[in-house]
């Protein structure tokens, strides 16, 4: 089976599962497709035990897909750009201070707390990773996933200002989280001594560089869009910004995810308002909504199927189950103090911290970063722990988020 055939199988399976989800489950896309792909993976394992060698073929197919490269170097730029296109910049700026703090300070604190929790769990179970190795796991689990968060928040009917904070945080903290992950991974891999000052310099260079690069991309795109009036050409320009711009940011050693978000915000607000006709805006929205939906569906099917290639060691999964509540506690603690301080002069909805804790879903970015870990004695352990947190996050937190929002008086709750 070649790569084109693998892609055809994945698209066909995604289409079938999307039909079954809409026909029977009617769950949010990310939850329904991931749940059913997990069921498919379990079904193939059971058939394997019954003598039907289906799981082995599926494992070979999944191993042909470089999930980390496909998501981080291909799909992510398109998804982040598409999500940012539909974000109202005024709403985002109203919560700008909170979003900056959530996407930086809270991610750093959460990474530290999850790293400490991982270190404790591993030593209780008889593993002996270094603390810096556990910090790598903390860094890759801490970012919330914008792809998972946005759709579920809209369905849950969370208050508008809280939705803006959570969606804005998730748009930016994955880029920040990737930067933190790469810095800590470099320290863990022994790639030379890295001082705190140098780490801070790299962090600022990547993050601020991503913002500046995204503004430049958005500005160039804006000028091109303003100079023509043909929706087909204008859609191609935005597609070029999302793909070529993302790749160019990556090779320029700035945060490509942040650049994609900033460019999407620029085009989605100033570009739509001043450089596009009504027809172009309408067609552009439809195109990017479709791209986002297709890639979102494909991503969560792949996350579910990744279960086929994980190491099924009981102590690995036990470590993952132990990490789930500790990861939630870490996020709650990382949010509580900043929100408590900011409440003195900034408005927050009732139950903001519990809703943001439970609504901080982890998804494909965490899995992709875990898969990018170099071979080592704890790679499979950390990958399994990450997968356990992600599955719980999407299936359990995603399915119950609406009830929590309603408990605190969500906009659409009766």
Short mmCIF file of C-alpha atoms in Angstrom, two decimals:
data_model
loop_
_atom_site.label_atom_id
_atom_site.label_comp_id
_atom_site.label_asym_id
_atom_site.label_seq_id
_atom_site.Cartn_x
_atom_site.Cartn_y
_atom_site.Cartn_z
CA UNK A 1 0.00 0.00 0.00
CA UNK A 2 1.47 3.37 -1.02
CA UNK A 3 0.89 6.77 0.61
CA UNK A 4 -1.84 7.79 -1.83
CA UNK A 5 -3.76 4.61 -1.08
CA UNK A 6 -3.33 5.18 2.67
CA UNK A 7 -4.72 8.69 2.27
CA UNK A 8 -7.64 7.35 0.23
CA UNK A 9 -8.45 4.80 2.95
CA UNK A 10 -8.31 7.48 5.67
CA UNK A 11 -10.57 9.87 3.74
CA UNK A 12 -13.04 7.08 2.96
CA UNK A 13 -13.10 5.95 6.60
CA UNK A 14 -13.54 9.54 7.78
CA UNK A 15 -16.48 9.98 5.41
CA UNK A 16 -18.11 6.78 6.65
CA UNK A 17 -17.63 7.69 10.32
CA UNK A 18 -18.90 11.23 9.70
CA UNK A 19 -22.07 9.72 8.20
CA UNK A 20 -22.52 7.36 11.16
CA UNK A 21 -21.93 10.20 13.62
CA UNK A 22 -24.53 12.44 11.99
CA UNK A 23 -26.97 9.58 11.46
CA UNK A 24 -26.80 7.99 14.91
CA UNK A 25 -24.56 9.68 17.52
CA UNK A 26 -25.02 13.34 16.59
CA UNK A 27 -22.02 14.19 18.77
CA UNK A 28 -19.67 17.12 18.09
CA UNK A 29 -17.36 16.18 15.22
CA UNK A 30 -14.17 15.86 17.26
CA UNK A 31 -15.84 13.68 19.90
CA UNK A 32 -17.93 11.51 17.60
CA UNK A 33 -15.21 10.73 15.08
CA UNK A 34 -12.56 10.04 17.68
CA UNK A 35 -14.90 7.79 19.66
CA UNK A 36 -15.86 5.76 16.60
CA UNK A 37 -12.27 5.49 15.36
CA UNK A 38 -11.33 4.13 18.80
CA UNK A 39 -14.14 1.60 18.46
CA UNK A 40 -12.79 0.66 15.01
CA UNK A 41 -9.32 0.17 16.48
CA UNK A 42 -10.72 -2.02 19.26
CA UNK A 43 -12.77 -3.99 16.73
CA UNK A 44 -9.69 -4.68 14.62
CA UNK A 45 -7.79 -5.91 17.68
CA UNK A 46 -10.66 -8.28 18.56
CA UNK A 47 -10.78 -9.56 14.98
CA UNK A 48 -7.02 -10.15 15.17
CA UNK A 49 -7.56 -12.30 18.25
CA UNK A 50 -10.23 -14.21 16.32
CA UNK A 51 -7.76 -14.99 13.55
CA UNK A 52 -8.57 -12.19 11.09
CA UNK A 53 -5.25 -10.35 10.45
CA UNK A 54 -6.86 -6.93 10.05
CA UNK A 55 -5.12 -5.12 12.90
CA UNK A 56 -1.64 -5.91 11.53
CA UNK A 57 -2.51 -4.39 8.16
CA UNK A 58 -4.02 -1.34 9.86
CA UNK A 59 -0.88 -0.95 12.00
CA UNK A 60 1.30 -1.01 8.89
CA UNK A 61 -0.93 1.66 7.34
CA UNK A 62 -0.80 3.89 10.44
CA UNK A 63 2.99 3.54 10.69
CA UNK A 64 3.28 4.79 7.10
CA UNK A 65 1.80 8.10 8.29
CA UNK A 66 4.25 10.44 9.98
CA UNK A 67 1.59 11.95 12.26
CA UNK A 68 3.94 14.54 13.74
CA UNK A 69 5.12 15.88 10.37
CA UNK A 70 1.66 15.68 8.79
CA UNK A 71 0.09 17.74 11.59
CA UNK A 72 2.88 20.08 12.63
CA UNK A 73 4.22 20.78 9.12
CA UNK A 74 1.06 20.36 7.06
CA UNK A 75 -2.38 20.46 8.61
CA UNK A 76 -1.76 22.76 11.57
CA UNK A 77 -1.06 25.90 9.55
CA UNK A 78 -4.28 25.48 7.58
CA UNK A 79 -6.35 24.78 10.70
CA UNK A 80 -4.98 27.68 12.72
CA UNK A 81 -5.39 30.09 9.80
CA UNK A 82 -8.95 28.88 9.24
CA UNK A 83 -9.84 29.24 12.91
CA UNK A 84 -8.32 32.73 13.17
CA UNK A 85 -10.22 33.92 10.07
CA UNK A 86 -13.48 33.68 12.01
CA UNK A 87 -12.27 35.34 15.25
CA UNK A 88 -13.50 38.87 15.91
CA UNK A 89 -10.40 40.94 16.62
CA UNK A 90 -12.31 43.42 18.82
CA UNK A 91 -13.53 40.61 21.08
CA UNK A 92 -9.99 39.24 21.21
CA UNK A 93 -8.44 42.61 22.07
CA UNK A 94 -10.97 43.15 24.87
CA UNK A 95 -9.47 40.07 26.53
CA UNK A 96 -5.92 40.70 25.30
CA UNK A 97 -4.29 40.95 28.74
CA UNK A 98 -5.94 37.78 29.99
CA UNK A 99 -5.09 35.85 26.82
CA UNK A 100 -1.42 36.89 26.99
CA UNK A 101 -1.19 35.72 30.60
CA UNK A 102 -3.06 32.46 29.97
CA UNK A 103 -0.95 31.65 26.89
CA UNK A 104 2.40 32.34 28.57
CA UNK A 105 2.49 32.37 32.36
CA UNK A 106 -0.21 29.72 32.79
CA UNK A 107 1.38 27.40 30.22
CA UNK A 108 4.77 27.72 31.95
CA UNK A 109 3.29 27.07 35.40
CA UNK A 110 1.21 24.16 34.11
CA UNK A 111 4.29 22.65 32.42
CA UNK A 112 6.18 22.78 35.71
CA UNK A 113 3.31 21.30 37.75
CA UNK A 114 2.61 18.48 35.27
CA UNK A 115 6.34 17.79 35.12
CA UNK A 116 6.42 17.45 38.92
CA UNK A 117 3.33 15.20 38.84
CA UNK A 118 4.86 13.01 36.13
CA UNK A 119 8.12 12.73 38.11
CA UNK A 120 6.20 11.58 41.18
CA UNK A 121 4.01 9.08 39.28
CA UNK A 122 6.98 7.53 37.50
CA UNK A 123 8.95 7.01 40.67
CA UNK A 124 5.94 5.55 42.50
CA UNK A 125 5.56 3.01 39.67
CA UNK A 126 9.25 2.16 39.55
CA UNK A 127 10.37 4.22 36.56
CA UNK A 128 13.33 6.54 36.92
CA UNK A 129 13.25 9.36 34.35
CA UNK A 130 15.12 12.56 35.08
CA UNK A 131 13.08 15.57 36.16
CA UNK A 132 14.00 17.41 32.95
CA UNK A 133 12.54 14.48 30.96
CA UNK A 134 9.29 14.78 32.91
CA UNK A 135 9.28 18.51 32.16
CA UNK A 136 9.23 17.62 28.44
CA UNK A 137 5.98 15.72 29.03
CA UNK A 138 4.61 18.66 31.03
CA UNK A 139 5.38 21.03 28.16
CA UNK A 140 3.68 18.93 25.49
CA UNK A 141 0.53 18.30 27.56
CA UNK A 142 0.02 21.86 28.84
CA UNK A 143 -1.15 23.61 25.62
CA UNK A 144 -4.87 23.40 24.96
CA UNK A 145 -5.91 22.45 21.45
CA UNK A 146 -7.77 25.17 19.48
CA UNK A 147 -9.13 22.59 17.06
CA UNK A 148 -10.88 20.69 19.85
CA UNK A 149 -11.83 23.71 21.96
CA UNK A 150 -13.58 26.00 19.47
CA UNK A 151 -16.32 23.72 18.17
CA UNK A 152 -17.21 22.29 21.57
CA UNK A 153 -17.33 25.73 23.21
CA UNK A 154 -19.74 27.01 20.58
CA UNK A 155 -22.00 24.00 21.08
CA UNK A 156 -21.83 24.36 24.87
CA UNK A 157 -23.09 27.95 24.81
CA UNK A 158 -20.39 29.37 27.06
CA UNK A 159 -20.66 33.12 27.85
CA UNK A 160 -19.28 35.28 25.06
CA UNK A 161 -16.43 36.87 27.01
CA UNK A 162 -15.36 33.53 28.47
CA UNK A 163 -15.48 31.93 25.02
CA UNK A 164 -13.26 34.73 23.68
CA UNK A 165 -10.74 34.12 26.48
CA UNK A 166 -10.67 30.35 26.06
CA UNK A 167 -10.59 30.38 22.26
CA UNK A 168 -8.00 33.17 22.21
CA UNK A 169 -5.84 31.29 24.71
CA UNK A 170 -6.07 28.08 22.69
CA UNK A 171 -5.19 29.92 19.46
CA UNK A 172 -1.93 31.22 20.92
CA UNK A 173 -0.84 28.83 23.64
CA UNK A 174 -0.18 25.96 21.26
CA UNK A 175 2.47 28.11 19.55
CA UNK A 176 3.89 29.11 22.93
CA UNK A 177 3.70 25.50 24.10
CA UNK A 178 5.63 24.24 21.06
CA UNK A 179 8.38 26.80 21.75
CA UNK A 180 8.59 25.74 25.42
CA UNK A 181 8.59 22.07 24.38
CA UNK A 182 11.47 22.56 21.92
CA UNK A 183 13.55 24.48 24.48
CA UNK A 184 13.07 21.86 27.24
CA UNK A 185 13.57 18.98 24.78
CA UNK A 186 16.88 20.56 23.73
CA UNK A 187 17.94 20.75 27.37
CA UNK A 188 16.82 17.16 27.97
CA UNK A 189 18.66 15.84 24.90
CA UNK A 190 21.95 17.31 26.10
CA UNK A 191 22.37 19.67 23.17
CA UNK A 192 24.70 21.90 25.14
CA UNK A 193 24.07 23.76 28.37
CA UNK A 194 21.17 26.15 28.04
CA UNK A 195 21.00 28.93 30.61
CA UNK A 196 17.72 30.42 31.79
CA UNK A 197 18.67 33.68 30.10
CA UNK A 198 19.35 31.98 26.77
CA UNK A 199 16.11 29.97 27.06
CA UNK A 200 14.19 33.21 27.70
CA UNK A 201 15.89 34.79 24.68
CA UNK A 202 14.91 31.86 22.45
CA UNK A 203 11.37 31.98 23.79
CA UNK A 204 10.97 35.69 23.08
CA UNK A 205 12.60 35.38 19.67
CA UNK A 206 10.29 32.57 18.58
CA UNK A 207 7.10 34.04 20.05
CA UNK A 208 7.59 37.70 19.14
CA UNK A 209 9.16 36.68 15.84
CA UNK A 210 6.00 34.70 15.07
CA UNK A 211 3.80 37.74 15.78
CA UNK A 212 5.92 40.04 13.58
CA UNK A 213 6.16 37.47 10.81
CA UNK A 214 2.39 36.94 10.91
CA UNK A 215 1.77 40.68 10.64
CA UNK A 216 4.08 40.86 7.62
CA UNK A 217 2.29 37.92 5.99
CA UNK A 218 -1.09 39.48 6.70
CA UNK A 219 0.06 42.84 5.32
CA UNK A 220 1.37 41.34 2.08
CA UNK A 221 -1.80 39.30 1.69
CA UNK A 222 -3.93 42.37 2.37
CA UNK A 223 -2.20 44.39 -0.36
CA UNK A 224 -2.60 41.55 -2.85
CA UNK A 225 -6.27 41.07 -2.01
CA UNK A 226 -6.99 44.79 -2.25
CA UNK A 227 -5.50 44.97 -5.74
CA UNK A 228 -7.91 42.46 -7.35
CA UNK A 229 -11.58 41.52 -7.26
CA UNK A 230 -11.90 37.85 -8.15
CA UNK A 231 -12.93 35.48 -5.38
CA UNK A 232 -11.19 32.44 -6.92
CA UNK A 233 -7.82 34.22 -7.06
CA UNK A 234 -8.34 35.71 -3.61
CA UNK A 235 -9.06 32.30 -2.09
CA UNK A 236 -5.83 31.01 -3.68
CA UNK A 237 -3.93 33.94 -2.14
CA UNK A 238 -5.20 33.06 1.35
CA UNK A 239 -4.36 29.39 0.73
CA UNK A 240 -0.83 30.43 -0.20
CA UNK A 241 -0.54 32.52 2.97
CA UNK A 242 -1.63 29.61 5.14
CA UNK A 243 0.67 27.02 3.54
CA UNK A 244 3.67 28.88 2.14
CA UNK A 245 3.67 31.45 4.93
CA UNK A 246 3.58 28.75 7.61
CA UNK A 247 6.49 26.87 5.99
CA UNK A 248 8.49 30.07 5.53
CA UNK A 249 7.99 30.98 9.20
CA UNK A 250 9.20 27.53 10.24
CA UNK A 251 12.44 27.77 8.24
CA UNK A 252 12.92 31.34 9.53
CA UNK A 253 13.06 29.94 13.11
CA UNK A 254 10.06 31.85 14.39
CA UNK A 255 6.86 30.29 15.72
CA UNK A 256 4.95 29.16 12.63
CA UNK A 257 1.71 28.46 14.59
CA UNK A 258 1.69 31.99 16.03
CA UNK A 259 2.46 33.44 12.59
CA UNK A 260 -0.48 31.51 11.09
CA UNK A 261 -2.87 32.78 13.79
CA UNK A 262 -1.76 36.42 13.45
CA UNK A 263 -1.96 36.32 9.64
CA UNK A 264 -5.43 34.74 9.86
CA UNK A 265 -6.61 37.41 12.29
CA UNK A 266 -5.31 40.17 10.00
CA UNK A 267 -7.00 38.79 6.88
CA UNK A 268 -10.16 37.77 8.74
CA UNK A 269 -10.70 41.27 10.09
CA UNK A 270 -8.96 44.05 8.15
CA UNK A 271 -8.79 41.99 4.97
CA UNK A 272 -12.49 41.13 4.94
CA UNK A 273 -13.52 44.64 5.93
CA UNK A 274 -11.38 46.68 3.54
CA UNK A 275 -9.93 44.44 0.82
CA UNK A 276 -12.74 42.07 -0.21
CA UNK A 277 -16.14 42.33 -1.83
CA UNK A 278 -19.22 40.85 -0.19
CA UNK A 279 -19.16 37.93 -2.67
CA UNK A 280 -15.49 37.19 -1.90
CA UNK A 281 -16.09 37.25 1.86
CA UNK A 282 -19.00 34.84 1.49
CA UNK A 283 -17.09 32.40 -0.75
CA UNK A 284 -13.93 32.69 1.36
CA UNK A 285 -15.83 31.82 4.53
CA UNK A 286 -17.44 28.81 2.89
CA UNK A 287 -14.10 27.56 1.51
CA UNK A 288 -12.20 27.83 4.78
CA UNK A 289 -15.09 26.41 6.78
CA UNK A 290 -14.99 23.34 4.53
CA UNK A 291 -11.18 23.03 4.76
CA UNK A 292 -11.36 23.32 8.53
CA UNK A 293 -14.15 20.73 8.78
CA UNK A 294 -12.40 18.17 6.55
CA UNK A 295 -9.00 18.48 8.24
CA UNK A 296 -10.60 18.51 11.69
CA UNK A 297 -12.48 15.30 10.92
CA UNK A 298 -9.39 13.63 9.46
CA UNK A 299 -7.26 14.63 12.44
CA UNK A 300 -9.53 13.10 15.08
CA UNK A 301 -9.94 9.88 13.12
CA UNK A 302 -6.14 9.60 13.00
CA UNK A 303 -5.89 10.28 16.75
CA UNK A 304 -8.30 7.42 17.41
CA UNK A 305 -6.46 5.02 15.07
CA UNK A 306 -3.12 5.84 16.73
CA UNK A 307 -4.30 3.54 19.55
CA UNK A 308 -3.34 0.62 17.29
CA UNK A 309 0.38 1.41 17.46
CA UNK A 310 0.70 2.21 21.17
CA UNK A 311 2.49 -0.08 23.58
CA UNK A 312 -0.17 -1.85 25.66
CA UNK A 313 1.80 -2.18 28.89
CA UNK A 314 -0.39 -2.15 31.98
CA UNK A 315 1.97 0.04 34.01
CA UNK A 316 2.16 2.58 31.14
CA UNK A 317 -1.63 2.93 31.05
CA UNK A 318 -1.77 3.05 34.85
CA UNK A 319 0.66 5.97 34.75
CA UNK A 320 -1.58 7.65 32.17
CA UNK A 321 -4.69 7.19 34.31
CA UNK A 322 -2.89 8.60 37.34
CA UNK A 323 -1.79 11.64 35.34
CA UNK A 324 -5.32 12.58 34.18
CA UNK A 325 -6.56 14.09 37.49
CA UNK A 326 -3.16 15.61 38.22
CA UNK A 327 -3.08 17.32 34.82
CA UNK A 328 -6.50 18.83 35.56
CA UNK A 329 -5.38 19.97 39.01
CA UNK A 330 -2.25 21.50 37.46
CA UNK A 331 -4.32 23.48 34.99
CA UNK A 332 -6.70 24.61 37.72
CA UNK A 333 -3.80 25.79 39.88
CA UNK A 334 -2.10 27.56 36.96
CA UNK A 335 -5.32 29.52 36.28
CA UNK A 336 -6.54 30.22 39.81
CA UNK A 337 -3.97 32.77 40.97
CA UNK A 338 -3.87 34.86 37.73
CA UNK A 339 -7.67 34.92 37.48
CA UNK A 340 -7.98 35.78 41.19
CA UNK A 341 -5.63 38.73 40.75
CA UNK A 342 -7.18 39.92 37.46
CA UNK A 343 -10.70 39.81 38.95
CA UNK A 344 -9.74 42.95 40.87
CA UNK A 345 -9.99 45.00 37.67
CA UNK A 346 -11.17 42.67 34.87
CA UNK A 347 -14.61 41.00 34.56
CA UNK A 348 -14.81 37.21 34.58
CA UNK A 349 -17.90 35.04 34.17
CA UNK A 350 -19.13 32.99 37.16
CA UNK A 351 -17.23 29.73 37.32
CA UNK A 352 -14.53 30.98 34.94
CA UNK A 353 -11.73 28.90 36.46
CA UNK A 354 -13.65 25.57 36.61
CA UNK A 355 -15.00 26.08 33.07
CA UNK A 356 -11.57 27.02 31.70
CA UNK A 357 -10.02 24.06 33.51
CA UNK A 358 -12.55 21.56 32.18
CA UNK A 359 -12.72 23.28 28.77
CA UNK A 360 -8.93 23.24 28.30
CA UNK A 361 -9.01 20.24 26.00
CA UNK A 362 -5.85 18.54 24.81
CA UNK A 363 -5.77 17.11 21.29
CA UNK A 364 -3.70 16.44 18.20
CA UNK A 365 -0.90 18.88 19.03
CA UNK A 366 -0.03 17.00 22.24
CA UNK A 367 -0.09 13.64 20.43
CA UNK A 368 2.05 15.00 17.59
CA UNK A 369 4.65 16.42 19.98
CA UNK A 370 4.75 13.13 21.91
CA UNK A 371 5.31 11.23 18.66
CA UNK A 372 8.20 13.59 17.84
CA UNK A 373 10.10 12.53 20.98
CA UNK A 374 13.43 10.87 20.15
CA UNK A 375 13.86 7.16 20.82
CA UNK A 376 14.71 6.51 24.44
CA UNK A 377 13.75 4.35 27.42
CA UNK A 378 10.70 6.46 28.31
CA UNK A 379 9.37 7.46 24.89
CA UNK A 380 6.60 4.82 24.81
CA UNK A 381 5.69 5.55 28.44
CA UNK A 382 5.32 9.28 27.78
CA UNK A 383 3.43 8.67 24.53
CA UNK A 384 0.95 6.38 26.33
CA UNK A 385 0.50 8.87 29.18
CA UNK A 386 -0.13 11.67 26.67
CA UNK A 387 -2.65 9.58 24.76
CA UNK A 388 -4.56 8.72 27.94
CA UNK A 389 -4.83 12.42 28.86
CA UNK A 390 -5.92 13.38 25.31
CA UNK A 391 -8.59 10.65 25.06
CA UNK A 392 -10.04 11.57 28.45
CA UNK A 393 -9.91 15.25 27.57
CA UNK A 394 -11.81 14.93 24.31
CA UNK A 395 -14.30 12.20 25.20
CA UNK A 396 -15.07 12.92 28.87
CA UNK A 397 -14.39 16.64 29.23
CA UNK A 398 -15.77 17.38 25.77
CA UNK A 399 -19.02 15.50 26.40
CA UNK A 400 -19.61 17.05 29.83
CA UNK A 401 -18.44 20.63 29.18
CA UNK A 402 -21.94 21.78 28.22
CA UNK A 403 -23.33 20.53 31.55
CA UNK A 404 -20.66 22.46 33.44
CA UNK A 405 -21.38 25.61 31.43
CA UNK A 406 -25.10 25.20 32.16
CA UNK A 407 -24.35 24.73 35.85
CA UNK A 408 -22.78 28.17 35.87
CA UNK A 409 -25.49 29.73 33.69
CA UNK A 410 -24.37 29.47 30.05
CA UNK A 411 -25.97 31.63 27.37
CA UNK A 412 -27.82 28.79 25.64
CA UNK A 413 -28.83 26.76 28.68
CA UNK A 414 -32.42 26.39 29.73
#
